[in-house]
JSON list of C-alpha atoms in Angstrom, two decimals:
[
{"chain": "A", "resi": 5, "resn": "MET", "atom": "CA", "xyz": [142.93, 6.23, 192.78]},
{"chain": "A", "resi": 6, "resn": "LYS", "atom": "CA", "xyz": [140.92, 7.42, 189.32]},
{"chain": "A", "resi": 7, "resn": "HIS", "atom": "CA", "xyz": [144.33, 7.00, 187.11]},
{"chain": "A", "resi": 8, "resn": "ALA", "atom": "CA", "xyz": [144.99, 3.17, 188.46]},
{"chain": "A", "resi": 9, "resn": "ASP", "atom": "CA", "xyz": [145.61, 1.46, 185.56]},
{"chain": "A", "resi": 10, "resn": "LEU", "atom": "CA", "xyz": [144.13, -2.26, 185.40]},
{"chain": "A", "resi": 11, "resn": "LYS", "atom": "CA", "xyz": [147.45, -4.09, 186.47]},
{"chain": "A", "resi": 12, "resn": "SER", "atom": "CA", "xyz": [147.58, -1.41, 189.43]},
{"chain": "A", "resi": 13, "resn": "TYR", "atom": "CA", "xyz": [144.17, -2.19, 189.82]},
{"chain": "A", "resi": 14, "resn": "HIS", "atom": "CA", "xyz": [143.99, -6.58, 189.84]},
{"chain": "A", "resi": 15, "resn": "ALA", "atom": "CA", "xyz": [146.81, -6.76, 192.52]},
{"chain": "A", "resi": 16, "resn": "PHE", "atom": "CA", "xyz": [146.76, -3.50, 194.74]},
{"chain": "A", "resi": 17, "resn": "ILE", "atom": "CA", "xyz": [142.64, -1.92, 194.91]},
{"chain": "A", "resi": 18, "resn": "ALA", "atom": "CA", "xyz": [140.57, -5.08, 194.29]},
{"chain": "A", "resi": 19, "resn": "PRO", "atom": "CA", "xyz": [142.28, -7.03, 196.72]},
{"chain": "A", "resi": 20, "resn": "TRP", "atom": "CA", "xyz": [141.75, -3.88, 199.43]},
{"chain": "A", "resi": 21, "resn": "LEU", "atom": "CA", "xyz": [138.46, -2.96, 197.83]},
{"chain": "A", "resi": 22, "resn": "LYS", "atom": "CA", "xyz": [137.89, -7.30, 198.51]},
{"chain": "A", "resi": 23, "resn": "ALA", "atom": "CA", "xyz": [139.42, -7.48, 202.17]},
{"chain": "A", "resi": 24, "resn": "ALA", "atom": "CA", "xyz": [136.97, -4.23, 203.23]},
{"chain": "A", "resi": 25, "resn": "THR", "atom": "CA", "xyz": [134.01, -4.85, 201.80]},
{"chain": "A", "resi": 26, "resn": "GLY", "atom": "CA", "xyz": [133.41, -8.61, 201.24]},
{"chain": "A", "resi": 27, "resn": "GLU", "atom": "CA", "xyz": [131.99, -7.78, 197.46]},
{"chain": "A", "resi": 28, "resn": "ASP", "atom": "CA", "xyz": [133.54, -7.61, 193.75]},
{"chain": "A", "resi": 29, "resn": "PHE", "atom": "CA", "xyz": [133.16, -4.39, 192.31]},
{"chain": "A", "resi": 30, "resn": "THR", "atom": "CA", "xyz": [132.96, -2.67, 188.32]},
{"chain": "A", "resi": 31, "resn": "THR", "atom": "CA", "xyz": [136.51, -1.05, 187.38]},
{"chain": "A", "resi": 32, "resn": "VAL", "atom": "CA", "xyz": [134.78, 1.82, 184.93]},
{"chain": "A", "resi": 33, "resn": "ALA", "atom": "CA", "xyz": [136.22, 3.98, 182.05]},
{"chain": "A", "resi": 34, "resn": "LEU", "atom": "CA", "xyz": [136.26, 6.72, 179.69]},
{"chain": "A", "resi": 35, "resn": "MET", "atom": "CA", "xyz": [138.07, 6.19, 176.84]},
{"chain": "A", "resi": 36, "resn": "ARG", "atom": "CA", "xyz": [139.21, 8.91, 174.35]},
{"chain": "A", "resi": 37, "resn": "GLU", "atom": "CA", "xyz": [139.52, 8.70, 170.15]},
{"chain": "A", "resi": 38, "resn": "PRO", "atom": "CA", "xyz": [143.15, 7.66, 170.28]},
{"chain": "A", "resi": 39, "resn": "LEU", "atom": "CA", "xyz": [144.53, 11.16, 167.98]},
{"chain": "A", "resi": 40, "resn": "ASP", "atom": "CA", "xyz": [142.70, 13.25, 170.13]},
{"chain": "A", "resi": 41, "resn": "TRP", "atom": "CA", "xyz": [143.48, 11.56, 173.19]},
{"chain": "A", "resi": 42, "resn": "LEU", "atom": "CA", "xyz": [147.23, 12.05, 172.37]},
{"chain": "A", "resi": 43, "resn": "ARG", "atom": "CA", "xyz": [146.36, 16.17, 171.29]},
{"chain": "A", "resi": 44, "resn": "SER", "atom": "CA", "xyz": [145.18, 16.07, 174.35]},
{"chain": "A", "resi": 45, "resn": "TRP", "atom": "CA", "xyz": [148.62, 14.80, 176.46]},
{"chain": "A", "resi": 46, "resn": "TYR", "atom": "CA", "xyz": [150.80, 17.50, 174.03]},
{"chain": "A", "resi": 47, "resn": "ARG", "atom": "CA", "xyz": [148.84, 20.44, 174.79]},
{"chain": "A", "resi": 48, "resn": "PHE", "atom": "CA", "xyz": [148.90, 18.87, 178.67]},
{"chain": "A", "resi": 49, "resn": "ARG", "atom": "CA", "xyz": [152.38, 18.86, 178.32]},
{"chain": "A", "resi": 50, "resn": "LEU", "atom": "CA", "xyz": [152.65, 22.23, 176.73]},
{"chain": "A", "resi": 51, "resn": "ARG", "atom": "CA", "xyz": [151.27, 24.47, 180.01]},
{"chain": "A", "resi": 52, "resn": "ASP", "atom": "CA", "xyz": [153.99, 26.53, 181.66]},
{"chain": "A", "resi": 53, "resn": "ASP", "atom": "CA", "xyz": [156.40, 25.14, 184.03]},
{"chain": "A", "resi": 54, "resn": "ASN", "atom": "CA", "xyz": [156.85, 27.15, 187.06]},
{"chain": "A", "resi": 55, "resn": "GLU", "atom": "CA", "xyz": [159.17, 24.45, 189.09]},
{"chain": "A", "resi": 56, "resn": "ASP", "atom": "CA", "xyz": [161.63, 24.00, 185.72]},
{"chain": "A", "resi": 57, "resn": "PRO", "atom": "CA", "xyz": [161.88, 27.20, 183.68]},
{"chain": "A", "resi": 58, "resn": "VAL", "atom": "CA", "xyz": [164.12, 25.28, 180.62]},
{"chain": "A", "resi": 59, "resn": "HIS", "atom": "CA", "xyz": [160.50, 23.57, 179.08]},
{"chain": "A", "resi": 60, "resn": "GLU", "atom": "CA", "xyz": [161.07, 20.56, 177.82]},
{"chain": "A", "resi": 61, "resn": "MET", "atom": "CA", "xyz": [158.62, 21.08, 174.80]},
{"chain": "A", "resi": 62, "resn": "GLU", "atom": "CA", "xyz": [159.72, 24.79, 174.08]},
{"chain": "A", "resi": 63, "resn": "GLY", "atom": "CA", "xyz": [159.63, 24.51, 170.28]},
{"chain": "A", "resi": 64, "resn": "VAL", "atom": "CA", "xyz": [158.09, 21.37, 170.07]},
{"chain": "A", "resi": 65, "resn": "SER", "atom": "CA", "xyz": [155.40, 20.81, 167.01]},
{"chain": "A", "resi": 66, "resn": "PHE", "atom": "CA", "xyz": [152.67, 18.41, 167.54]},
{"chain": "A", "resi": 67, "resn": "GLU", "atom": "CA", "xyz": [153.67, 16.64, 164.47]},
{"chain": "A", "resi": 68, "resn": "GLN", "atom": "CA", "xyz": [156.83, 16.03, 165.97]},
{"chain": "A", "resi": 69, "resn": "PHE", "atom": "CA", "xyz": [155.88, 15.38, 169.24]},
{"chain": "A", "resi": 70, "resn": "ALA", "atom": "CA", "xyz": [153.51, 12.83, 167.57]},
{"chain": "A", "resi": 71, "resn": "ASP", "atom": "CA", "xyz": [157.02, 10.88, 165.75]},
{"chain": "A", "resi": 72, "resn": "GLY", "atom": "CA", "xyz": [158.27, 11.01, 169.29]},
{"chain": "A", "resi": 73, "resn": "TYR", "atom": "CA", "xyz": [155.09, 8.83, 170.78]},
{"chain": "A", "resi": 74, "resn": "GLY", "atom": "CA", "xyz": [155.62, 6.52, 167.83]},
{"chain": "A", "resi": 75, "resn": "THR", "atom": "CA", "xyz": [158.99, 5.93, 168.22]},
{"chain": "A", "resi": 76, "resn": "PRO", "atom": "CA", "xyz": [160.32, 2.67, 170.43]},
{"chain": "A", "resi": 77, "resn": "THR", "atom": "CA", "xyz": [163.03, 3.06, 172.59]},
{"chain": "A", "resi": 78, "resn": "GLY", "atom": "CA", "xyz": [164.81, 0.68, 174.12]},
{"chain": "A", "resi": 79, "resn": "ALA", "atom": "CA", "xyz": [166.70, -0.22, 177.48]},
{"chain": "A", "resi": 80, "resn": "ASN", "atom": "CA", "xyz": [169.32, 2.76, 177.30]},
{"chain": "A", "resi": 81, "resn": "GLY", "atom": "CA", "xyz": [165.83, 5.21, 176.27]},
{"chain": "A", "resi": 82, "resn": "ALA", "atom": "CA", "xyz": [167.41, 5.27, 173.18]},
{"chain": "A", "resi": 83, "resn": "ASN", "atom": "CA", "xyz": [165.18, 4.39, 170.24]},
{"chain": "A", "resi": 84, "resn": "ASP", "atom": "CA", "xyz": [165.89, 2.46, 167.33]},
{"chain": "A", "resi": 85, "resn": "SER", "atom": "CA", "xyz": [168.26, 4.66, 165.52]},
{"chain": "A", "resi": 86, "resn": "GLY", "atom": "CA", "xyz": [170.22, 4.95, 168.58]},
{"chain": "A", "resi": 87, "resn": "GLN", "atom": "CA", "xyz": [169.33, 8.79, 168.89]},
{"chain": "A", "resi": 88, "resn": "ALA", "atom": "CA", "xyz": [168.33, 10.01, 172.61]},
{"chain": "A", "resi": 89, "resn": "ALA", "atom": "CA", "xyz": [164.04, 9.28, 173.49]},
{"chain": "A", "resi": 90, "resn": "THR", "atom": "CA", "xyz": [161.35, 11.79, 173.54]},
{"chain": "A", "resi": 91, "resn": "SER", "atom": "CA", "xyz": [160.57, 11.90, 177.32]},
{"chain": "A", "resi": 92, "resn": "HIS", "atom": "CA", "xyz": [158.06, 14.43, 176.59]},
{"chain": "A", "resi": 93, "resn": "ALA", "atom": "CA", "xyz": [156.26, 11.41, 174.26]},
{"chain": "A", "resi": 94, "resn": "GLU", "atom": "CA", "xyz": [156.33, 8.94, 176.48]},
{"chain": "A", "resi": 95, "resn": "ILE", "atom": "CA", "xyz": [152.80, 8.56, 177.97]},
{"chain": "A", "resi": 96, "resn": "GLY", "atom": "CA", "xyz": [151.69, 4.77, 177.02]},
{"chain": "A", "resi": 97, "resn": "SER", "atom": "CA", "xyz": [148.65, 3.71, 175.48]},
{"chain": "A", "resi": 98, "resn": "GLN", "atom": "CA", "xyz": [145.19, 3.23, 176.69]},
{"chain": "A", "resi": 99, "resn": "SER", "atom": "CA", "xyz": [144.82, 0.21, 175.20]},
{"chain": "A", "resi": 100, "resn": "GLY", "atom": "CA", "xyz": [148.41, -0.85, 177.39]},
{"chain": "A", "resi": 101, "resn": "PHE", "atom": "CA", "xyz": [146.11, 1.20, 180.68]},
{"chain": "A", "resi": 102, "resn": "LEU", "atom": "CA", "xyz": [142.97, -0.60, 180.63]},
{"chain": "A", "resi": 103, "resn": "SER", "atom": "CA", "xyz": [143.82, -4.07, 179.69]},
{"chain": "A", "resi": 104, "resn": "HIS", "atom": "CA", "xyz": [146.23, -6.72, 181.41]},
{"chain": "A", "resi": 105, "resn": "ASP", "atom": "CA", "xyz": [147.38, -10.18, 180.92]},
{"chain": "A", "resi": 106, "resn": "GLY", "atom": "CA", "xyz": [143.39, -10.52, 178.77]},
{"chain": "A", "resi": 107, "resn": "GLN", "atom": "CA", "xyz": [141.30, -9.15, 180.63]},
{"chain": "A", "resi": 108, "resn": "ARG", "atom": "CA", "xyz": [139.91, -5.73, 180.08]},
{"chain": "A", "resi": 109, "resn": "VAL", "atom": "CA", "xyz": [138.09, -2.67, 182.04]},
{"chain": "A", "resi": 110, "resn": "ASP", "atom": "CA", "xyz": [134.70, -3.64, 182.51]},
{"chain": "A", "resi": 111, "resn": "ARG", "atom": "CA", "xyz": [133.15, -1.07, 181.78]},
{"chain": "A", "resi": 112, "resn": "ILE", "atom": "CA", "xyz": [134.53, 1.49, 179.06]},
{"chain": "A", "resi": 113, "resn": "PHE", "atom": "CA", "xyz": [132.73, 4.94, 177.60]},
{"chain": "A", "resi": 114, "resn": "ARG", "atom": "CA", "xyz": [134.07, 7.08, 175.20]},
{"chain": "A", "resi": 115, "resn": "TYR", "atom": "CA", "xyz": [135.26, 10.30, 176.12]},
{"chain": "A", "resi": 116, "resn": "GLU", "atom": "CA", "xyz": [133.02, 12.37, 173.89]},
{"chain": "A", "resi": 117, "resn": "ASP", "atom": "CA", "xyz": [129.74, 10.48, 175.26]},
{"chain": "A", "resi": 118, "resn": "ILE", "atom": "CA", "xyz": [130.43, 11.39, 178.83]},
{"chain": "A", "resi": 119, "resn": "GLU", "atom": "CA", "xyz": [126.56, 11.24, 179.27]},
{"chain": "A", "resi": 120, "resn": "ALA", "atom": "CA", "xyz": [126.39, 7.43, 178.33]},
{"chain": "A", "resi": 121, "resn": "PHE", "atom": "CA", "xyz": [129.05, 7.87, 181.39]},
{"chain": "A", "resi": 122, "resn": "THR", "atom": "CA", "xyz": [127.07, 9.99, 183.78]},
{"chain": "A", "resi": 123, "resn": "ASP", "atom": "CA", "xyz": [124.03, 8.28, 183.52]},
{"chain": "A", "resi": 124, "resn": "PHE", "atom": "CA", "xyz": [125.74, 4.80, 183.67]},
{"chain": "A", "resi": 125, "resn": "MET", "atom": "CA", "xyz": [127.18, 6.38, 187.13]},
{"chain": "A", "resi": 126, "resn": "GLU", "atom": "CA", "xyz": [124.34, 7.98, 188.95]},
{"chain": "A", "resi": 127, "resn": "GLU", "atom": "CA", "xyz": [122.40, 4.94, 188.05]},
{"chain": "A", "resi": 128, "resn": "ARG", "atom": "CA", "xyz": [125.05, 2.95, 189.94]},
{"chain": "A", "resi": 129, "resn": "LEU", "atom": "CA", "xyz": [125.45, 5.33, 193.20]},
{"chain": "A", "resi": 130, "resn": "ASP", "atom": "CA", "xyz": [121.85, 6.43, 192.70]},
{"chain": "A", "resi": 131, "resn": "CYS", "atom": "CA", "xyz": [123.37, 10.42, 192.83]},
{"chain": "A", "resi": 132, "resn": "ALA", "atom": "CA", "xyz": [123.34, 12.85, 190.26]},
{"chain": "A", "resi": 133, "resn": "LEU", "atom": "CA", "xyz": [127.04, 14.03, 188.98]},
{"chain": "A", "resi": 134, "resn": "ILE", "atom": "CA", "xyz": [127.96, 17.50, 188.24]},
{"chain": "A", "resi": 135, "resn": "LEU", "atom": "CA", "xyz": [131.50, 16.92, 186.95]},
{"chain": "A", "resi": 136, "resn": "PRO", "atom": "CA", "xyz": [132.78, 20.83, 185.98]},
{"chain": "A", "resi": 137, "resn": "ARG", "atom": "CA", "xyz": [134.94, 21.00, 182.79]},
{"chain": "A", "resi": 138, "resn": "LEU", "atom": "CA", "xyz": [138.52, 21.49, 184.65]},
{"chain": "A", "resi": 139, "resn": "ASN", "atom": "CA", "xyz": [142.32, 20.97, 183.78]},
{"chain": "A", "resi": 140, "resn": "VAL", "atom": "CA", "xyz": [141.80, 22.67, 180.13]},
{"chain": "A", "resi": 141, "resn": "PRO", "atom": "CA", "xyz": [144.55, 22.69, 178.37]},
{"chain": "A", "resi": 142, "resn": "PRO", "atom": "CA", "xyz": [146.21, 25.28, 175.63]},
{"chain": "A", "resi": 143, "resn": "SER", "atom": "CA", "xyz": [144.00, 25.90, 172.68]},
{"chain": "A", "resi": 144, "resn": "VAL", "atom": "CA", "xyz": [147.37, 25.35, 169.76]},
{"chain": "A", "resi": 145, "resn": "ASP", "atom": "CA", "xyz": [147.63, 23.71, 166.23]},
{"chain": "A", "resi": 146, "resn": "VAL", "atom": "CA", "xyz": [147.91, 19.90, 167.14]},
{"chain": "A", "resi": 147, "resn": "SER", "atom": "CA", "xyz": [147.50, 19.35, 162.90]},
{"chain": "A", "resi": 148, "resn": "LEU", "atom": "CA", "xyz": [149.63, 16.93, 161.34]},
{"chain": "A", "resi": 149, "resn": "SER", "atom": "CA", "xyz": [150.59, 15.48, 157.39]},
{"chain": "A", "resi": 150, "resn": "PRO", "atom": "CA", "xyz": [148.95, 12.76, 156.21]},
{"chain": "A", "resi": 151, "resn": "GLU", "atom": "CA", "xyz": [151.54, 10.85, 156.33]},
{"chain": "A", "resi": 152, "resn": "ALA", "atom": "CA", "xyz": [152.49, 11.63, 160.34]},
{"chain": "A", "resi": 153, "resn": "GLU", "atom": "CA", "xyz": [148.53, 10.47, 160.70]},
{"chain": "A", "resi": 154, "resn": "GLN", "atom": "CA", "xyz": [148.85, 7.48, 159.03]},
{"chain": "A", "resi": 155, "resn": "ARG", "atom": "CA", "xyz": [152.29, 6.52, 160.57]},
{"chain": "A", "resi": 156, "resn": "LEU", "atom": "CA", "xyz": [150.60, 7.61, 164.05]},
{"chain": "A", "resi": 157, "resn": "SER", "atom": "CA", "xyz": [147.67, 5.31, 162.81]},
{"chain": "A", "resi": 158, "resn": "ALA", "atom": "CA", "xyz": [149.99, 1.79, 162.84]},
{"chain": "A", "resi": 159, "resn": "VAL", "atom": "CA", "xyz": [151.48, 3.19, 165.80]},
{"chain": "A", "resi": 160, "resn": "MET", "atom": "CA", "xyz": [147.89, 3.70, 167.54]},
{"chain": "A", "resi": 161, "resn": "ALA", "atom": "CA", "xyz": [145.88, 0.54, 165.89]},
{"chain": "A", "resi": 162, "resn": "GLN", "atom": "CA", "xyz": [145.85, -1.12, 169.29]},
{"chain": "A", "resi": 163, "resn": "ASP", "atom": "CA", "xyz": [143.33, 1.43, 170.44]},
{"chain": "A", "resi": 164, "resn": "LEU", "atom": "CA", "xyz": [142.38, 2.52, 168.05]},
{"chain": "A", "resi": 165, "resn": "ALA", "atom": "CA", "xyz": [140.60, -1.48, 167.51]},
{"chain": "A", "resi": 166, "resn": "LEU", "atom": "CA", "xyz": [139.26, -1.23, 170.90]},
{"chain": "A", "resi": 167, "resn": "TYR", "atom": "CA", "xyz": [137.95, 2.22, 170.47]},
{"chain": "A", "resi": 168, "resn": "GLN", "atom": "CA", "xyz": [136.00, 0.87, 167.70]},
{"chain": "A", "resi": 169, "resn": "ALA", "atom": "CA", "xyz": [134.78, -1.73, 169.60]},
{"chain": "A", "resi": 170, "resn": "LEU", "atom": "CA", "xyz": [133.55, 0.43, 171.99]}
]
């Protein structure tokens, strides 16, 4: 349940919680700076996959990954030029995850200010929180040319606007 988007929360989790407790719950999320978020996804997707020896990320640079993320795909899985879409970059968006039908998560904290999040949660839960650093992806080159960063910023405009509003 920690990775449920707002749409799923409202459709399934909120009704169950309300039926079980008679209470409404506050939705809470962390949001990463959008370009850093995509860099993290790239590093995560580079990890070794022992179950699949043909790794779809083999030889894919971050710039190629970012361009794949910014390439819209149609129902047939092809992009606007008719080429096969890059499945490794199909990860959705943070704004799509954190909002639905004009509503958004009640409290969104910047990932970079995780202390504000833990302070909020400790106060609400009346207990201390210790968040270990887990699932750290490998360090790799995640630089972009200025042109690629400009293209990516245009694609991520909704995420960037939401992040700036926090």
